[in-house]
Amino acid sequence: QKFISGLSKTSSSFMGAITDLFAGRSKIDEDLYEELEEILIGADVGVTTTMELVERLRKEVKERKIKDPAELQPLLSEIIADMLEIEEKDSPIRMNPDGMTVILFVGVNGVGKTTTIGKLANRFKNEGKKVVLAAGDTFRAGAIEQLEVWGNRVGVDVIKHQAGADPAAVIYDGIQAAKSRKADVLLCDTAGRLQNKVNLMEELKKVHRVIQREIPNGPHEVLLVLDATTGQNALMQAKTFGEAVNVSGIVLTKLDGTAKGGIVIAISHELQVPVKLVGLGEKPDDLQDFDTTQFVHALFQ
Ligand code: GDP
């Protein structure tokens, strides 16, 4: 239900246009394919993914000898679902079976990183887990306090240094504190300034190395947070961060605020990294596991 209401902006524009297109045509021709391409690109599915999607649609139409445009809609849902299925499909957050789970969050400022950490802390807390947050964004004024606000709201400890401190040192302390408090989950925030990309990427690598050194098999997840409303820009960010750290999953925030939720398809298909969580609002429980079936269902509501 949350998925459907959270995606209503996308489904009404995206689906409205596609239904109109399929209903308004008497035959399947070049014109129809071209218009479909325009709608998909307009919904931020991205040029590469759109071309591939439409190509597959053409092929299926030919093979199955489909003549009626009305039959295209279920076929299109099927193809979209198939393109969203990557190896680790619908994967939930990977938890450490033998001890503390450490999750590293990366992403540009303003995408919703802190909010996501807060929401996830809330979820784990509600599951009865002990959670610690590490305030690794020591660069942005206010980032530490903002994480503390979430920590207080949810009722979990926040490990911090002063602004300007070495993020790797904060994360190191976070790990030690979480270990001694016997925490189940440690969520690590990081900086997201892109003014000096090279420095930021070096800093993230260092933080990553500290976790690897201190935690066997850690970090268990490296989640890249992307803002769905930034469209194709989100794809570019994913490429930049992907060069510095091995991103294991995507959190796509603010899907409730965009009519261009097609970006989900572009991201998971072009990056071959699973979308693990989606943000559908600002409240603590507005974070959902990503589910392909539900997503495609919500798109075509
Ligand atoms: P950060 O700089 O990446 O840590 O971003 P923040 O967590 O501070 O979020 C930036 C803004 O986006 C805040 O006003 C959040 O309330 C808002 N936000 C975050 N996630 C979502 C979401 O899923 N939906 C909506 N509508 N707003 C969100």
Short mmCIF file of C-alpha atoms and ligand atoms in Angstrom, two decimals:
data_model
loop_
_atom_site.label_atom_id
_atom_site.label_comp_id
_atom_site.label_asym_id
_atom_site.label_seq_id
_atom_site.Cartn_x
_atom_site.Cartn_y
_atom_site.Cartn_z
CA GLN A 1 0.00 0.00 0.00
CA LYS A 2 2.83 2.37 0.95
CA PHE A 3 4.51 1.58 -2.34
CA ILE A 4 1.39 2.43 -4.28
CA SER A 5 0.75 5.74 -2.54
CA GLY A 6 4.44 6.64 -2.50
CA LEU A 7 4.67 6.08 -6.23
CA SER A 8 1.39 7.75 -7.12
CA LYS A 9 3.03 10.72 -8.82
CA THR A 10 5.00 8.42 -11.07
CA SER A 11 2.16 6.04 -11.76
CA SER A 12 -0.33 8.75 -12.63
CA SER A 13 1.93 10.46 -15.12
CA PHE A 14 3.85 7.47 -16.46
CA MET A 15 0.96 5.08 -16.57
CA GLY A 16 -1.57 7.65 -17.65
CA ALA A 17 0.50 8.41 -20.70
CA ILE A 18 1.12 4.75 -21.52
CA THR A 19 -2.53 3.75 -21.12
CA ASP A 20 -3.55 6.64 -23.35
CA LEU A 21 -0.99 5.60 -25.90
CA PHE A 22 -2.01 1.95 -26.02
CA ALA A 23 -5.73 2.77 -25.95
CA GLY A 24 -5.51 5.41 -28.63
CA ARG A 25 -3.95 3.20 -31.28
CA SER A 26 -5.49 0.60 -33.51
CA LYS A 27 -2.25 -0.99 -34.57
CA ILE A 28 1.30 -1.52 -33.39
CA ASP A 29 3.58 0.52 -35.60
CA GLU A 30 6.79 2.55 -35.59
CA ASP A 31 4.89 5.60 -34.43
CA LEU A 32 3.69 3.84 -31.32
CA TYR A 33 7.18 2.63 -30.43
CA GLU A 34 8.57 6.11 -30.87
CA GLU A 35 5.95 7.63 -28.63
CA LEU A 36 6.55 4.97 -26.03
CA GLU A 37 10.25 5.81 -26.09
CA GLU A 38 9.43 9.44 -25.44
CA ILE A 39 7.23 8.60 -22.47
CA LEU A 40 9.84 6.30 -20.94
CA ILE A 41 12.63 8.83 -21.36
CA GLY A 42 10.32 11.47 -19.90
CA ALA A 43 9.85 9.24 -16.85
CA ASP A 44 13.63 9.13 -16.41
CA VAL A 45 14.05 5.55 -17.50
CA GLY A 46 17.13 6.82 -19.33
CA VAL A 47 18.05 6.58 -23.00
CA THR A 48 20.08 3.37 -22.85
CA THR A 49 17.56 1.46 -20.77
CA THR A 50 14.63 2.81 -22.80
CA MET A 51 16.19 1.69 -26.06
CA GLU A 52 16.80 -1.76 -24.69
CA LEU A 53 13.33 -1.99 -23.21
CA VAL A 54 11.62 -1.00 -26.44
CA GLU A 55 13.87 -3.33 -28.42
CA ARG A 56 12.80 -6.22 -26.22
CA LEU A 57 9.19 -5.21 -26.58
CA ARG A 58 9.50 -5.24 -30.38
CA LYS A 59 11.09 -8.66 -30.30
CA GLU A 60 8.40 -10.14 -28.07
CA VAL A 61 5.65 -8.59 -30.17
CA LYS A 62 7.15 -10.22 -33.24
CA GLU A 63 7.73 -13.59 -31.64
CA ARG A 64 4.33 -13.78 -30.00
CA LYS A 65 2.66 -12.31 -33.10
CA ILE A 66 0.87 -9.68 -31.05
CA LYS A 67 -1.32 -7.36 -33.10
CA ASP A 68 -3.49 -5.61 -30.53
CA PRO A 69 -1.94 -2.59 -28.75
CA ALA A 70 -4.04 -3.47 -25.68
CA GLU A 71 -1.83 -6.50 -25.16
CA LEU A 72 1.27 -4.37 -24.86
CA GLN A 73 0.73 -3.25 -21.31
CA PRO A 74 1.10 -6.61 -19.55
CA LEU A 75 4.02 -7.38 -21.83
CA LEU A 76 5.71 -4.11 -20.91
CA SER A 77 5.28 -4.83 -17.17
CA GLU A 78 6.79 -8.24 -17.71
CA ILE A 79 9.83 -6.80 -19.47
CA ILE A 80 10.34 -4.09 -16.85
CA ALA A 81 10.14 -6.68 -14.06
CA ASP A 82 12.65 -8.81 -15.91
CA MET A 83 15.06 -5.89 -16.33
CA LEU A 84 14.88 -5.13 -12.63
CA GLU A 85 15.88 -8.65 -11.75
CA ILE A 86 19.55 -8.61 -11.20
CA GLU A 87 21.47 -11.38 -9.60
CA GLU A 88 20.73 -10.44 -6.04
CA LYS A 89 17.16 -9.50 -6.73
CA ASP A 90 14.93 -7.94 -4.12
CA SER A 91 17.77 -8.44 -1.71
CA PRO A 92 17.08 -7.25 1.77
CA ILE A 93 19.84 -5.72 3.85
CA ARG A 94 22.62 -8.27 4.27
CA MET A 95 23.07 -8.95 7.99
CA ASN A 96 26.12 -10.47 9.62
CA PRO A 97 25.10 -13.90 10.86
CA ASP A 98 27.94 -14.09 13.41
CA GLY A 99 27.94 -10.76 15.14
CA MET A 100 27.65 -7.06 14.64
CA THR A 101 26.46 -5.82 11.26
CA VAL A 102 28.27 -2.74 9.95
CA ILE A 103 26.66 -0.64 7.25
CA LEU A 104 28.47 2.21 5.52
CA PHE A 105 26.38 4.96 3.93
CA VAL A 106 27.73 7.09 1.12
CA GLY A 107 26.14 9.77 -1.06
CA VAL A 108 26.05 13.44 -1.93
CA ASN A 109 24.76 16.03 0.59
CA GLY A 110 21.04 16.51 0.64
CA VAL A 111 20.10 13.17 -0.88
CA GLY A 112 18.61 11.94 2.41
CA LYS A 113 21.50 10.02 3.92
CA THR A 114 20.94 11.11 7.52
CA THR A 115 17.20 10.60 7.22
CA THR A 116 17.75 7.10 5.86
CA ILE A 117 20.14 6.24 8.69
CA GLY A 118 17.55 7.51 11.17
CA LYS A 119 14.75 5.53 9.57
CA LEU A 120 16.84 2.37 9.43
CA ALA A 121 17.95 2.81 13.05
CA ASN A 122 14.29 3.07 13.93
CA ARG A 123 13.51 -0.12 12.05
CA PHE A 124 16.30 -2.11 13.71
CA LYS A 125 15.39 -0.72 17.12
CA ASN A 126 11.79 -1.83 16.61
CA GLU A 127 13.12 -5.29 15.78
CA GLY A 128 14.72 -5.33 19.22
CA LYS A 129 18.28 -4.73 18.00
CA LYS A 130 20.85 -2.55 19.69
CA VAL A 131 21.94 0.16 17.27
CA VAL A 132 24.85 2.61 17.33
CA LEU A 133 25.34 5.48 14.88
CA ALA A 134 28.76 6.89 13.93
CA ALA A 135 28.81 10.53 12.82
CA GLY A 136 31.36 10.26 10.03
CA ASP A 137 30.31 13.44 8.25
CA THR A 138 32.64 15.75 10.12
CA PHE A 139 32.77 18.22 7.25
CA ARG A 140 29.33 19.71 6.95
CA ALA A 141 28.28 22.07 9.72
CA GLY A 142 25.19 20.60 11.26
CA ALA A 143 25.63 17.04 10.04
CA ILE A 144 26.70 15.75 13.46
CA GLU A 145 23.84 17.51 15.25
CA GLN A 146 21.38 16.28 12.67
CA LEU A 147 22.43 12.71 13.29
CA GLU A 148 22.12 13.33 17.03
CA VAL A 149 18.58 14.59 16.55
CA TRP A 150 17.73 11.28 14.88
CA GLY A 151 19.62 9.36 17.57
CA ASN A 152 17.54 11.05 20.26
CA ARG A 153 14.32 10.61 18.36
CA VAL A 154 14.87 6.93 17.84
CA GLY A 155 16.65 6.34 21.14
CA VAL A 156 20.06 5.10 19.98
CA ASP A 157 23.64 6.18 20.82
CA VAL A 158 25.61 8.42 18.48
CA ILE A 159 29.41 8.32 18.47
CA LYS A 160 30.92 11.62 17.38
CA HIS A 161 34.01 13.81 17.32
CA GLN A 162 34.14 17.54 16.73
CA ALA A 163 33.51 19.04 13.34
CA GLY A 164 36.64 18.87 11.20
CA ALA A 165 37.90 15.64 12.79
CA ASP A 166 39.21 12.73 10.73
CA PRO A 167 36.16 10.70 9.64
CA ALA A 168 38.17 7.45 9.72
CA ALA A 169 38.96 8.13 13.39
CA VAL A 170 35.27 8.66 14.14
CA ILE A 171 34.36 5.41 12.43
CA TYR A 172 37.16 3.60 14.30
CA ASP A 173 35.79 4.89 17.60
CA GLY A 174 32.29 4.02 16.50
CA ILE A 175 33.38 0.44 15.92
CA GLN A 176 35.10 0.16 19.32
CA ALA A 177 32.13 1.74 21.11
CA ALA A 178 29.63 -0.45 19.30
CA LYS A 179 31.69 -3.54 20.12
CA SER A 180 31.98 -2.70 23.81
CA ARG A 181 28.26 -1.92 23.99
CA LYS A 182 27.55 -5.23 22.27
CA ALA A 183 25.59 -3.53 19.53
CA ASP A 184 23.88 -5.57 16.83
CA VAL A 185 24.15 -2.90 14.19
CA LEU A 186 26.51 0.01 13.51
CA LEU A 187 25.36 2.56 10.94
CA CYS A 188 28.16 4.80 9.64
CA ASP A 189 27.43 8.21 8.17
CA THR A 190 29.98 9.86 5.85
CA ALA A 191 30.47 13.23 4.20
CA GLY A 192 28.88 14.03 0.86
CA ARG A 193 30.57 17.17 -0.34
CA LEU A 194 31.34 17.05 -3.99
CA GLN A 195 33.31 20.31 -4.13
CA ASN A 196 36.47 18.34 -3.79
CA LYS A 197 35.63 14.99 -5.25
CA VAL A 198 39.12 13.52 -5.14
CA ASN A 199 39.52 14.24 -1.43
CA LEU A 200 36.10 12.88 -0.63
CA MET A 201 36.76 9.65 -2.48
CA GLU A 202 40.11 9.21 -0.72
CA GLU A 203 38.37 9.81 2.60
CA LEU A 204 35.70 7.21 1.82
CA LYS A 205 38.34 4.68 0.85
CA LYS A 206 40.11 5.26 4.14
CA VAL A 207 36.90 4.85 6.14
CA HIS A 208 36.20 1.68 4.19
CA ARG A 209 39.67 0.33 4.94
CA VAL A 210 39.24 0.99 8.67
CA ILE A 211 36.02 -1.00 8.72
CA GLN A 212 37.61 -3.82 6.72
CA ARG A 213 40.51 -3.95 9.12
CA GLU A 214 38.41 -3.92 12.28
CA ILE A 215 35.48 -6.09 11.20
CA PRO A 216 35.96 -9.45 9.49
CA ASN A 217 33.87 -9.42 6.28
CA GLY A 218 32.89 -5.82 6.98
CA PRO A 219 31.31 -3.62 5.92
CA HIS A 220 28.37 -5.92 5.35
CA GLU A 221 26.70 -3.34 3.17
CA VAL A 222 27.91 -0.20 1.43
CA LEU A 223 24.72 1.64 0.64
CA LEU A 224 24.78 4.49 -1.83
CA VAL A 225 21.95 6.92 -1.17
CA LEU A 226 20.52 8.61 -4.26
CA ASP A 227 17.76 11.19 -4.59
CA ALA A 228 15.18 10.03 -7.14
CA THR A 229 14.20 13.61 -7.93
CA THR A 230 17.64 14.31 -9.38
CA GLY A 231 17.02 11.91 -12.24
CA GLN A 232 19.91 11.16 -14.52
CA ASN A 233 22.22 13.06 -12.17
CA ALA A 234 21.75 10.24 -9.69
CA LEU A 235 23.19 7.85 -12.25
CA MET A 236 26.29 10.02 -12.60
CA GLN A 237 26.73 10.12 -8.83
CA ALA A 238 26.47 6.37 -8.68
CA LYS A 239 29.28 6.05 -11.19
CA THR A 240 31.51 8.46 -9.23
CA PHE A 241 31.00 6.73 -5.88
CA GLY A 242 31.26 3.32 -7.46
CA GLU A 243 34.83 4.12 -8.45
CA ALA A 244 35.84 4.76 -4.82
CA VAL A 245 33.98 2.07 -2.91
CA ASN A 246 32.35 -1.18 -3.77
CA VAL A 247 28.68 -0.22 -3.54
CA SER A 248 26.55 -3.21 -2.56
CA GLY A 249 23.15 -1.59 -2.75
CA ILE A 250 21.25 1.56 -3.55
CA VAL A 251 18.84 3.48 -1.37
CA LEU A 252 16.61 5.60 -3.56
CA THR A 253 15.00 8.40 -1.58
CA LYS A 254 12.18 10.86 -2.29
CA LEU A 255 10.37 8.58 -4.70
CA ASP A 256 7.21 10.12 -3.25
CA GLY A 257 8.31 13.50 -4.56
CA THR A 258 8.82 12.65 -8.20
CA ALA A 259 6.77 11.72 -11.22
CA LYS A 260 9.94 10.23 -12.67
CA GLY A 261 10.21 7.02 -10.67
CA GLY A 262 11.36 5.34 -13.88
CA ILE A 263 14.85 6.20 -12.62
CA VAL A 264 14.63 3.01 -10.54
CA ILE A 265 14.69 0.96 -13.72
CA ALA A 266 17.61 2.92 -15.16
CA ILE A 267 19.64 2.68 -11.96
CA SER A 268 19.31 -1.00 -11.28
CA HIS A 269 19.63 -1.96 -14.91
CA GLU A 270 22.54 0.27 -15.89
CA LEU A 271 24.53 -0.10 -12.70
CA GLN A 272 23.69 -3.72 -12.00
CA VAL A 273 23.52 -2.86 -8.31
CA PRO A 274 20.29 -3.75 -6.53
CA VAL A 275 18.01 -1.04 -5.21
CA LYS A 276 17.60 -2.30 -1.66
CA LEU A 277 15.57 0.39 0.03
CA VAL A 278 13.33 3.20 -1.10
CA GLY A 279 12.37 6.37 0.73
CA LEU A 280 8.72 7.24 0.33
CA GLY A 281 8.43 10.16 2.75
CA GLU A 282 10.03 11.92 5.68
CA LYS A 283 8.58 9.96 8.59
CA PRO A 284 10.52 7.24 10.42
CA ASP A 285 8.49 4.44 8.86
CA ASP A 286 8.62 5.81 5.31
CA LEU A 287 11.44 3.48 4.37
CA GLN A 288 10.55 0.31 2.51
CA ASP A 289 12.43 -2.69 1.23
CA PHE A 290 12.47 -2.54 -2.52
CA ASP A 291 10.39 -5.21 -4.12
CA THR A 292 10.32 -5.64 -7.89
CA THR A 293 6.84 -7.09 -8.08
CA GLN A 294 5.36 -4.40 -5.88
CA PHE A 295 7.21 -1.71 -7.78
CA VAL A 296 5.97 -2.81 -11.19
CA HIS A 297 2.49 -3.25 -9.75
CA ALA A 298 2.61 0.28 -8.29
CA LEU A 299 3.87 1.74 -11.59
CA PHE A 300 0.88 0.41 -13.45
CA GLN A 301 -1.71 1.31 -10.83
P1 GDP B 1 21.71 14.26 3.76
O1 GDP B 1 22.36 15.60 3.53
O2 GDP B 1 22.00 13.32 2.64
O3 GDP B 1 21.99 13.68 5.07
O4 GDP B 1 20.12 14.53 3.62
P2 GDP B 1 19.01 14.63 4.74
O5 GDP B 1 18.80 13.33 5.40
O6 GDP B 1 19.29 15.80 5.59
O7 GDP B 1 17.71 14.91 3.84
C1 GDP B 1 17.55 16.06 3.06
C2 GDP B 1 16.04 16.40 3.01
O8 GDP B 1 15.35 15.39 2.29
C3 GDP B 1 15.38 16.49 4.37
O9 GDP B 1 14.50 17.58 4.38
C4 GDP B 1 14.61 15.18 4.48
O10 GDP B 1 13.48 15.28 5.30
C5 GDP B 1 14.22 14.93 3.03
N1 GDP B 1 14.02 13.48 2.73
C6 GDP B 1 14.87 12.46 2.94
N2 GDP B 1 14.35 11.29 2.48
C7 GDP B 1 13.13 11.59 1.96
C8 GDP B 1 12.09 10.81 1.30
O11 GDP B 1 12.17 9.60 1.09
N3 GDP B 1 10.98 11.50 0.89
C9 GDP B 1 10.85 12.85 1.08
N4 GDP B 1 9.74 13.44 0.63
N5 GDP B 1 11.80 13.60 1.66
C10 GDP B 1 12.92 13.00 2.11
#
